[in-house]
Short mmCIF file of C-alpha atoms and ligand atoms in Angstrom, two decimals:
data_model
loop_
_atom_site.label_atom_id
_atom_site.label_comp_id
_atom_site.label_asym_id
_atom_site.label_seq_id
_atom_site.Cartn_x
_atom_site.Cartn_y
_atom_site.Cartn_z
CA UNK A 795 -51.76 -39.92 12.88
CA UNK A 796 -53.49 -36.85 13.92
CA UNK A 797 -55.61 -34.47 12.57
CA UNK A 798 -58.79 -31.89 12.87
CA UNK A 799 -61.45 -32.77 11.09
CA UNK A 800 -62.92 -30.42 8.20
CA UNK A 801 -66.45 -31.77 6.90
CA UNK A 802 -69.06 -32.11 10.08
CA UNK A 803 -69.71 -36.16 10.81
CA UNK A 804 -71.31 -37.00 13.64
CA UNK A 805 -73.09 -39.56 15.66
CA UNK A 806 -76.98 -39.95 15.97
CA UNK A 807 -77.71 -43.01 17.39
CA UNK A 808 -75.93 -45.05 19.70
CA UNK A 809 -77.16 -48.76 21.45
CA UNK A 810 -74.88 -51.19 23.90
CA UNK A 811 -75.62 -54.46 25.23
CA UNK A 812 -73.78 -56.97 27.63
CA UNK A 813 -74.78 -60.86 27.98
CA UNK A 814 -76.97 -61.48 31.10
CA UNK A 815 -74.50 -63.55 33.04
CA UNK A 816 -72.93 -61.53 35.78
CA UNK A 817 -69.59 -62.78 36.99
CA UNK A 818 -68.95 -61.69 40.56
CA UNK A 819 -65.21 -61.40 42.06
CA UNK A 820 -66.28 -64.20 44.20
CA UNK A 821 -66.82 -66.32 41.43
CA UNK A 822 -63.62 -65.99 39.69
CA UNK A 823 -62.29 -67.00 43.25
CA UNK A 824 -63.29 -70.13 42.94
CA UNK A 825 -61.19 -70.94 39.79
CA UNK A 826 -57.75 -69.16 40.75
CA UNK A 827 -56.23 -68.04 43.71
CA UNK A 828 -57.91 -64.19 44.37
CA UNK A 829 -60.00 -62.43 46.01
CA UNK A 830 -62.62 -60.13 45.73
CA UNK A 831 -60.41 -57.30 48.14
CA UNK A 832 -57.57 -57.46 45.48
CA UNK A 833 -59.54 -57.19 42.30
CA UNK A 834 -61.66 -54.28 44.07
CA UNK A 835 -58.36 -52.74 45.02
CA UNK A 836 -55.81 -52.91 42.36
CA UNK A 837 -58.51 -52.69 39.53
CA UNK A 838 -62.00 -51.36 40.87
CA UNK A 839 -63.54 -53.76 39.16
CA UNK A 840 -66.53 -55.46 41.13
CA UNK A 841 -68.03 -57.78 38.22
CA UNK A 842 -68.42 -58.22 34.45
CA UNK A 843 -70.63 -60.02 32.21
CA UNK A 844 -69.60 -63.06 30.39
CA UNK A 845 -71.23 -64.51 27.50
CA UNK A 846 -73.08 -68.12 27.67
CA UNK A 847 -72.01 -70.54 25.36
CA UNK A 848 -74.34 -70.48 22.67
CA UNK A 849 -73.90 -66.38 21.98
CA UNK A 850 -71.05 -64.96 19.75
CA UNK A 851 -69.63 -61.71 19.17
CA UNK A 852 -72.45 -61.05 16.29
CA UNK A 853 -75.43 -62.18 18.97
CA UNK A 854 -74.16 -59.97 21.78
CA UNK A 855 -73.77 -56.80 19.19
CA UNK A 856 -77.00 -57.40 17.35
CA UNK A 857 -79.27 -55.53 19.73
CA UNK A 858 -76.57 -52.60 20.16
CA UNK A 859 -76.72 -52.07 16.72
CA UNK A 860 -80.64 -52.57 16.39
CA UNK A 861 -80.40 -49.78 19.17
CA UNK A 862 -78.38 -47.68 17.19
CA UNK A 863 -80.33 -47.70 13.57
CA UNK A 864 -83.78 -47.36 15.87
CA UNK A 865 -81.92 -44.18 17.78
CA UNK A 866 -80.65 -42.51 14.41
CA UNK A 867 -84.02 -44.18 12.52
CA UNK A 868 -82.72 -45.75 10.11
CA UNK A 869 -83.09 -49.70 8.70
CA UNK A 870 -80.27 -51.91 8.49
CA UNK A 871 -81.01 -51.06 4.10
CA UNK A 872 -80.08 -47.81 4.72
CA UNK A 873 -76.26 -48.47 5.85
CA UNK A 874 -73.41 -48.25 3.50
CA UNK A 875 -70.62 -49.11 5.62
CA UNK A 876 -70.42 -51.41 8.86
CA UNK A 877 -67.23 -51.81 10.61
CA UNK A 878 -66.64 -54.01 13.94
CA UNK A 879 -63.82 -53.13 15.62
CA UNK A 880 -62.98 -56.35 17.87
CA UNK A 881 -60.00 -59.20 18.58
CA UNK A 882 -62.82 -61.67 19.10
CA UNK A 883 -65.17 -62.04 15.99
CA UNK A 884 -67.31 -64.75 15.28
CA UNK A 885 -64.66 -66.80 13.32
CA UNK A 886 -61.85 -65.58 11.05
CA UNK A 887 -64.16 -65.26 8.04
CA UNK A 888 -66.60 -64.33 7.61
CA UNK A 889 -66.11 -61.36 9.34
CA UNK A 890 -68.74 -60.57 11.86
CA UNK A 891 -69.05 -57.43 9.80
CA UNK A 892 -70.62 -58.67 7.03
CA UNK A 893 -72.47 -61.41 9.11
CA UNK A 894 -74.01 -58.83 11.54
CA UNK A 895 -74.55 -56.43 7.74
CA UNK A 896 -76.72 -59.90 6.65
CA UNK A 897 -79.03 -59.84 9.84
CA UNK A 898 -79.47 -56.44 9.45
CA UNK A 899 -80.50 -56.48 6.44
CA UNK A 900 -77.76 -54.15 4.90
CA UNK A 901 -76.85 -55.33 1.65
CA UNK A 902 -75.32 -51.94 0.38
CA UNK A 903 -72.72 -52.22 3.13
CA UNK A 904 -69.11 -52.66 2.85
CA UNK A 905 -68.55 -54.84 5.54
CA UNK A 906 -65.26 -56.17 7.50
CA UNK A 907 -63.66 -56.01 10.94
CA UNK A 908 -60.85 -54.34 12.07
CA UNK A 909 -58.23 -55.02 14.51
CA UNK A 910 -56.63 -52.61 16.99
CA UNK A 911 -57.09 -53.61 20.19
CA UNK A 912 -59.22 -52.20 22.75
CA UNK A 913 -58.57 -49.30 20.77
CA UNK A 914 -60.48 -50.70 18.16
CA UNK A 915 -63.78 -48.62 18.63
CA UNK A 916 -61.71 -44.72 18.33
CA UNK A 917 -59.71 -46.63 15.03
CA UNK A 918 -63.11 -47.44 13.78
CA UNK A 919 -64.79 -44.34 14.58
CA UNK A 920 -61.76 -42.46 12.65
CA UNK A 921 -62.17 -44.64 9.40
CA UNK A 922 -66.12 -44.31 9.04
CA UNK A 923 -65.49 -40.65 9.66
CA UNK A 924 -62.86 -40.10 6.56
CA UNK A 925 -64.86 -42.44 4.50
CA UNK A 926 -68.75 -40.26 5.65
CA UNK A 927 -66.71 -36.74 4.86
CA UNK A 928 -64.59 -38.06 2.37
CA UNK A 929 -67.95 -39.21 0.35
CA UNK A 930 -67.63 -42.79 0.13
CA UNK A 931 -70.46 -43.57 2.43
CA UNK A 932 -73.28 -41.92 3.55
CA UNK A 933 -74.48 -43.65 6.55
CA UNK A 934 -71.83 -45.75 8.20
CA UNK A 935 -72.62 -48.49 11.63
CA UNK A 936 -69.42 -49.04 13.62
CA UNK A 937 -69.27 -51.25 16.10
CA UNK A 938 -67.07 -52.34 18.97
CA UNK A 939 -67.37 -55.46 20.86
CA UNK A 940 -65.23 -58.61 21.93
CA UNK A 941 -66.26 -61.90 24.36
CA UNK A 942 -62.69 -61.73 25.72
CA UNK A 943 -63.71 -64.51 28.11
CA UNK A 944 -63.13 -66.72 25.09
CA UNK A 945 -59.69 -66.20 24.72
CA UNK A 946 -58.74 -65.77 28.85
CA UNK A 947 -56.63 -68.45 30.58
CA UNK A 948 -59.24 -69.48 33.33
CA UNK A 949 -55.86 -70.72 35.12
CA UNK A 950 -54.25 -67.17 34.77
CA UNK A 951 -55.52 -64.78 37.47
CA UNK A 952 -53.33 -62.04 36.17
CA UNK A 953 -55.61 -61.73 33.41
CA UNK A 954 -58.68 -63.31 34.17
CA UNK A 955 -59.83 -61.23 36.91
CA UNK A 956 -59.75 -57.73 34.53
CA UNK A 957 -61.72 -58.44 31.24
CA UNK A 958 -65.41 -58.69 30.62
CA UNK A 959 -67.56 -59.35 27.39
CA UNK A 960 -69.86 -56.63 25.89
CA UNK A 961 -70.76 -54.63 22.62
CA UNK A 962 -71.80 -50.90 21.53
CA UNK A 963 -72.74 -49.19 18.12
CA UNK A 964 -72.84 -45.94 16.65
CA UNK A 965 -74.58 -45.09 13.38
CA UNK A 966 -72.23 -42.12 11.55
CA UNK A 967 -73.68 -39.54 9.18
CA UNK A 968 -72.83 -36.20 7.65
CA UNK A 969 -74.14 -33.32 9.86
CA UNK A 970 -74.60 -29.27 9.67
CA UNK A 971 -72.95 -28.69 12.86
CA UNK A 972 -69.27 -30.66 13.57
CA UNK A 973 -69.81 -33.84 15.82
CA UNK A 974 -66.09 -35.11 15.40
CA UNK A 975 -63.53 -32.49 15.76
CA UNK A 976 -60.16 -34.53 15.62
CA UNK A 977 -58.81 -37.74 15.75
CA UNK A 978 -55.34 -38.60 17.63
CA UNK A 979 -54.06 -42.87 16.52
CA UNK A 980 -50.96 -44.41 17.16
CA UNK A 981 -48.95 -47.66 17.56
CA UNK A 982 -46.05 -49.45 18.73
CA UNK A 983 -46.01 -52.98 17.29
CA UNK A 984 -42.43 -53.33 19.29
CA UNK A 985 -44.23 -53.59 22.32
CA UNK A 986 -46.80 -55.71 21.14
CA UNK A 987 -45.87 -58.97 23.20
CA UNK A 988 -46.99 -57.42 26.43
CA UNK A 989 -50.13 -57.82 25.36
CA UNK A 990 -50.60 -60.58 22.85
CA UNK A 991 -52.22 -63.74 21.53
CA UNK A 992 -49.38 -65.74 20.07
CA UNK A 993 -50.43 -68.89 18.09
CA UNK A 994 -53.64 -67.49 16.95
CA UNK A 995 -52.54 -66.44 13.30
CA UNK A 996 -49.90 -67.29 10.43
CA UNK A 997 -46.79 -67.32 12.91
CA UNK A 998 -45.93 -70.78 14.10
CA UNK A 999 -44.87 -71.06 17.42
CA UNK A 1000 -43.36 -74.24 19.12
CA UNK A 1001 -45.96 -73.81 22.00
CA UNK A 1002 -49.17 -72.77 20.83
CA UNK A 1003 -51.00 -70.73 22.98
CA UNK A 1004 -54.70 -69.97 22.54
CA UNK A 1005 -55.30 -67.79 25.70
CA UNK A 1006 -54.06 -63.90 26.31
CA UNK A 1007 -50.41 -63.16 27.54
CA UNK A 1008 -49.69 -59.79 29.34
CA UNK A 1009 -46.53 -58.38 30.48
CA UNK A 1010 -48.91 -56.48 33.75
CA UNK A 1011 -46.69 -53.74 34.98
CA UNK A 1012 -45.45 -53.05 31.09
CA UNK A 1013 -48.88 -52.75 30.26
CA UNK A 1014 -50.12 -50.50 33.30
CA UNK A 1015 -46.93 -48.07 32.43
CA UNK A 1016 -47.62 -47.91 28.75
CA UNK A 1017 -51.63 -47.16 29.39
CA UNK A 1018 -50.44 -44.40 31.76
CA UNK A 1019 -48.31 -42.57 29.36
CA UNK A 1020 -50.77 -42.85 26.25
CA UNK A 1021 -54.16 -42.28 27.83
CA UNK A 1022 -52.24 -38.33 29.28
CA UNK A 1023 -50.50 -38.08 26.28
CA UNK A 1024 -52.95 -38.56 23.20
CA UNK A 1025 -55.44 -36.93 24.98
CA UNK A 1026 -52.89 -33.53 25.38
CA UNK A 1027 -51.89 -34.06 21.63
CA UNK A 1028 -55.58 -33.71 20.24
CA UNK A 1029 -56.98 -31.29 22.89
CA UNK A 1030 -53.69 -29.19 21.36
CA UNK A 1031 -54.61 -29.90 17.94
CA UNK A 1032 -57.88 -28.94 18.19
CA UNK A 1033 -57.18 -25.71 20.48
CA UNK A 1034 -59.14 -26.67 23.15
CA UNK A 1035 -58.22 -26.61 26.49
CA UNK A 1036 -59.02 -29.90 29.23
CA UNK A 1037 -61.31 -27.00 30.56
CA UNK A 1038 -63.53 -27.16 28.17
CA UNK A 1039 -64.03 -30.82 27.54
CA UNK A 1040 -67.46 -31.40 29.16
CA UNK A 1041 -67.03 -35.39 29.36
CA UNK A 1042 -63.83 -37.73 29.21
CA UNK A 1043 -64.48 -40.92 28.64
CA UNK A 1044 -61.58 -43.18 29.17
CA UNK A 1045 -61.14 -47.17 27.86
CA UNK A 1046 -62.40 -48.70 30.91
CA UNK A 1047 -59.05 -50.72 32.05
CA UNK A 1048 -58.70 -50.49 35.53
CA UNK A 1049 -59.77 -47.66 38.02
CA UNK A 1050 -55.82 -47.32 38.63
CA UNK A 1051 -55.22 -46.30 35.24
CA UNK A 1052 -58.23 -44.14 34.98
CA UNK A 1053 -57.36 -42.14 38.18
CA UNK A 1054 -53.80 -41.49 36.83
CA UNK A 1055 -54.70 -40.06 33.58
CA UNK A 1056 -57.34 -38.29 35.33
CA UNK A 1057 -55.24 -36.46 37.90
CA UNK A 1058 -52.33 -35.88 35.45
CA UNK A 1059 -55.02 -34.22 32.54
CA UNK A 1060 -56.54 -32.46 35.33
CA UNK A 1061 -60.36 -33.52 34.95
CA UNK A 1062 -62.34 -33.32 38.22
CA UNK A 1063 -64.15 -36.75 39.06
CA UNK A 1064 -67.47 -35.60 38.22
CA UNK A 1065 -66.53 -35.10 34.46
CA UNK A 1066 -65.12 -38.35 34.16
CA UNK A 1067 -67.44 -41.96 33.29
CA UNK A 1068 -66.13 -44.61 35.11
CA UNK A 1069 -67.80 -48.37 34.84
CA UNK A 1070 -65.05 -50.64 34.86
CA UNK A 1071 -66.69 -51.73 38.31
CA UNK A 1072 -69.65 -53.33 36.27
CA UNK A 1073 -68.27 -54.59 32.91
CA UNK A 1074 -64.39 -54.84 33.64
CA UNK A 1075 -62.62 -54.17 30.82
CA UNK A 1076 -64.83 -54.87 27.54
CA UNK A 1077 -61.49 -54.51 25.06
CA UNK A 1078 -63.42 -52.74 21.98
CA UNK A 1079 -66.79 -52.43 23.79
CA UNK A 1080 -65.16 -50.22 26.52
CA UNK A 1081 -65.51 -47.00 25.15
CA UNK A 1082 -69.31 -47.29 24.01
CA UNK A 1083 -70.36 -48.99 27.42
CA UNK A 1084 -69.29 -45.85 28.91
CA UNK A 1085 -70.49 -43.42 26.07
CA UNK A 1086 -74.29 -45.28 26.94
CA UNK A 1087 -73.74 -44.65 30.95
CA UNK A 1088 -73.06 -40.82 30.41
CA UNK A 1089 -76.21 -40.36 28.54
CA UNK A 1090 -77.66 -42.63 30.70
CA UNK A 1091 -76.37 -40.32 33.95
CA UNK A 1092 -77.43 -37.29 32.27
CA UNK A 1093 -73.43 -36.10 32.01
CA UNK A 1094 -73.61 -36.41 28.33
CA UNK A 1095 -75.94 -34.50 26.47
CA UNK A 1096 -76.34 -32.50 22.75
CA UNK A 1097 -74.04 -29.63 22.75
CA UNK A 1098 -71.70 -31.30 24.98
CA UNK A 1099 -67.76 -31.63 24.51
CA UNK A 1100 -66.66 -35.07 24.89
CA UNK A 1101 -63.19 -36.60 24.99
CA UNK A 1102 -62.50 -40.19 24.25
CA UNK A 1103 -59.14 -42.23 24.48
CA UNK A 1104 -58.56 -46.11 24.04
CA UNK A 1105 -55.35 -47.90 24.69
CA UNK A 1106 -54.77 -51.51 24.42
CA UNK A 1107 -53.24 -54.26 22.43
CA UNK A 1108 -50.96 -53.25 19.55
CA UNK A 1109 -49.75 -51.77 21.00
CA UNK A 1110 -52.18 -48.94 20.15
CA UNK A 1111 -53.36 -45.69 21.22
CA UNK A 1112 -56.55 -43.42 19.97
CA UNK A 1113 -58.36 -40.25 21.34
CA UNK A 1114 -61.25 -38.80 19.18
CA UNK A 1115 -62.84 -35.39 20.61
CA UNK A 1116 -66.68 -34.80 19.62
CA UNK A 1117 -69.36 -32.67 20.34
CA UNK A 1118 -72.01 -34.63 21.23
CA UNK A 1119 -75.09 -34.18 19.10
CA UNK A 1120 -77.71 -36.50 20.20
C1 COA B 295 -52.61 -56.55 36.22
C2 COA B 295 -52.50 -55.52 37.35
C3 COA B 295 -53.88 -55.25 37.92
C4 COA B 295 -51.61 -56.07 38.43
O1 COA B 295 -51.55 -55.15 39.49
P1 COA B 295 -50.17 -54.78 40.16
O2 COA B 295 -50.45 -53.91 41.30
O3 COA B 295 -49.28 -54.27 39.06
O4 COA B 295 -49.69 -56.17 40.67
P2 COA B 295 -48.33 -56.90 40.31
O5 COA B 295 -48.32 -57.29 38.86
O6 COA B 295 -47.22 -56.05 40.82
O7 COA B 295 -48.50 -58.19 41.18
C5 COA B 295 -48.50 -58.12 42.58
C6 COA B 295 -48.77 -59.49 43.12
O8 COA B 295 -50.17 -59.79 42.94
C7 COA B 295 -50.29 -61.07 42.34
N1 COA B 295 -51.50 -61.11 41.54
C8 COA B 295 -51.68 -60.87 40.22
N2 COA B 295 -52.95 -61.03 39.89
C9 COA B 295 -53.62 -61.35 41.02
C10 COA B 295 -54.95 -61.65 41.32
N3 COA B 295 -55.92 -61.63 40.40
N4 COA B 295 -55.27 -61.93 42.59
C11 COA B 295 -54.36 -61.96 43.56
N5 COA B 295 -53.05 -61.71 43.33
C12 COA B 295 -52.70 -61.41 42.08
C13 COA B 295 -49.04 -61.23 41.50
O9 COA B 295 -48.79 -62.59 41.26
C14 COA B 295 -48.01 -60.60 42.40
O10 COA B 295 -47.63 -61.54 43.35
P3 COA B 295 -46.09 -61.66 43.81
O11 COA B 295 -45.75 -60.33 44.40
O12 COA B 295 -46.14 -62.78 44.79
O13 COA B 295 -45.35 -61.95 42.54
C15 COA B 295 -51.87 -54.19 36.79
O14 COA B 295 -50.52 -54.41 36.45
C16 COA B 295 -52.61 -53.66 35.63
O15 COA B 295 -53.73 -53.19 35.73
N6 COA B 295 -51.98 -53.62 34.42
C17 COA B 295 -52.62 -53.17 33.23
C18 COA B 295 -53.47 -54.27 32.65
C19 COA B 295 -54.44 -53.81 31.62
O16 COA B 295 -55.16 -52.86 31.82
N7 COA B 295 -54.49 -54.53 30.47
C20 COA B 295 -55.39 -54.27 29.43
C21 COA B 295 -55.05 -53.02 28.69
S1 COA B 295 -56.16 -52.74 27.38
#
């Protein structure tokens, strides 16, 4: 799916937050056979945050989207639509959507999760848009987030060492100016078991399995292509040219990854948010993390062009381009 948007959406407010536990490289040693040069090296990733085991996905997004409504000023009464975009909710149902719509307060919302992957958060953002210009809601919360430490094999280091648990929100609303100027989606269920959690739904399998597989070097190819590609299709959509995107914002996978798509686009280093090193990769909380740290840096600011492409499991795909507003 692609397309340039026609009625101006955009984003005013926007809150992250990660659990307090930092997991070092070091740590993660101790469990499987690693070490803190080869996770620094093939991955740049230094340490994440894991969740303790009394939080769940709705207590680590709470004060993201508390963050959010304060940013935009709103109250949780004045939402009509709250998606979370994650592989790790709360429980099956009730989604965390409508659980995190009843501590807010938002009993207007519709409410439910959604499930693409780390590309979750771009899906998300595309769906609140055509439901904010297509008049269905007015003020819409979506949310990305996923504890993927709950569903890692602490035996596995292949996967183990990359993934990290944190949350971000945006709150959605009709604007003067454009915010969102095109979305880019896509998926290829066929290669779906390179990334996948067998035995966690309707299909029976003769070995369970509760934790993440993933197919590595599949995975790394496939992220490669998509990340360059998507990003091309919209920027071409949209007539704009990787010269005038201001800010790209990446899913935070692996530094690896990053670099490629970087190079091959043809963004210089300075335009690009990188903070995989801190978080790993947050699945669905990726892309908001690293919204957060280019306002945070001062990169990302009103006015500016931003670029933003998720890839994960799915296999799926997403890029939306925005001018940044807030
Ligand atoms: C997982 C990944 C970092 C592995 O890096 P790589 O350079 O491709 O490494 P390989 O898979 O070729 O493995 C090389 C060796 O390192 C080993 N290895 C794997 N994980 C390791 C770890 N944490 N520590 C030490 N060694 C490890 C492998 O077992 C392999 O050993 P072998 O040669 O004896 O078989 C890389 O494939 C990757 O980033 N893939 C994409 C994953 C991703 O981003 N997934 C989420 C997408 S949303």
């Amino acid at each position: 799916m692609i397309g340039a948007t026609q009625q101006p959406v955009t984003i005013t407010g926007l809150g992250c937050h990660v659990p307090e536990r930092v997991v070092t490289n070091e740590e993660l040693a101790q469990y499987v056979e690693t070490s803190d040069e080869w996770i620094r090296e093939r991955t740049g990733i230094r340490e994440r945050r894991m969740a303790s085991k009394e939080e769940a996905l709705s207590d680590v997004a709470l004060p993201a989207v508390n963050a959010a409504l304060a940013q935009a000023g709103f109250e949780g009464q004045d939402i009509d639509l709250l998606i979370v975009a994650t592989v790790t909710p709360d429980m099956a149902f009730p989604s965390t959507g409508a659980i995190l719509a009843d501590r807010i307060g938002a009993t207007e919302a519709a409410a439910y999760d959604l499930s693409a992957g780390c590309t979750g958060f771009v899906y998300a953002l595309a769906q609140a848009y055509g439901m904010v210009a297509g008049g269905l809601a007015t003020r819409a919360l979506v949310v990305g987030g996923d504890l993927l430490s709950r569903i890692l094999d602490w035996e596995d280091r292949s996967t183990l060492v990359l993934f990290g648990d944190g949350a971000g929100a945006v709150v959605l609303e009709a604007a003067e100016e454009p915010g969102f100027l095109g979305f880019e989606l896509g998926a290829d269920g066929g290669g779906g078991a390179n990334l996948w959690l067998p035995g966690s739904g309707s299909r029976l399998f003769d070995e369970p399995e509760r934790y993440v597989k993933m197919n590595g070097r599949e995975v790394f190819k496939f992220a490669t292509r998509v990340l360059v590609q998507s990003a091309q299709d919209i920027l071409a959509r949209c007539g704009v040219s990787v010269e005038d995107v201001d800010v790209y914002v990446p899913h935070q996978a692996n530094v690896r990854i990053i670099d490629h798509a970087t190079r091959k686009l043809g963004f210089p280093q300075e335009k690009v948010v990188m903070n995989v090193d801190r978080y790993g990769n947050t699945s669905s909380g990726s892309i908001p993390l690293a919204l957060a740290d280019g306002v945070a840096d001062g990169r990302l600011r009103r006015g500016q062009l931003v670029l933003m492409t998720g890839m994960g499991a799915g296999l799926t795909w997403g890029s939306a381009l925005m001018r940044w507003s807030i």
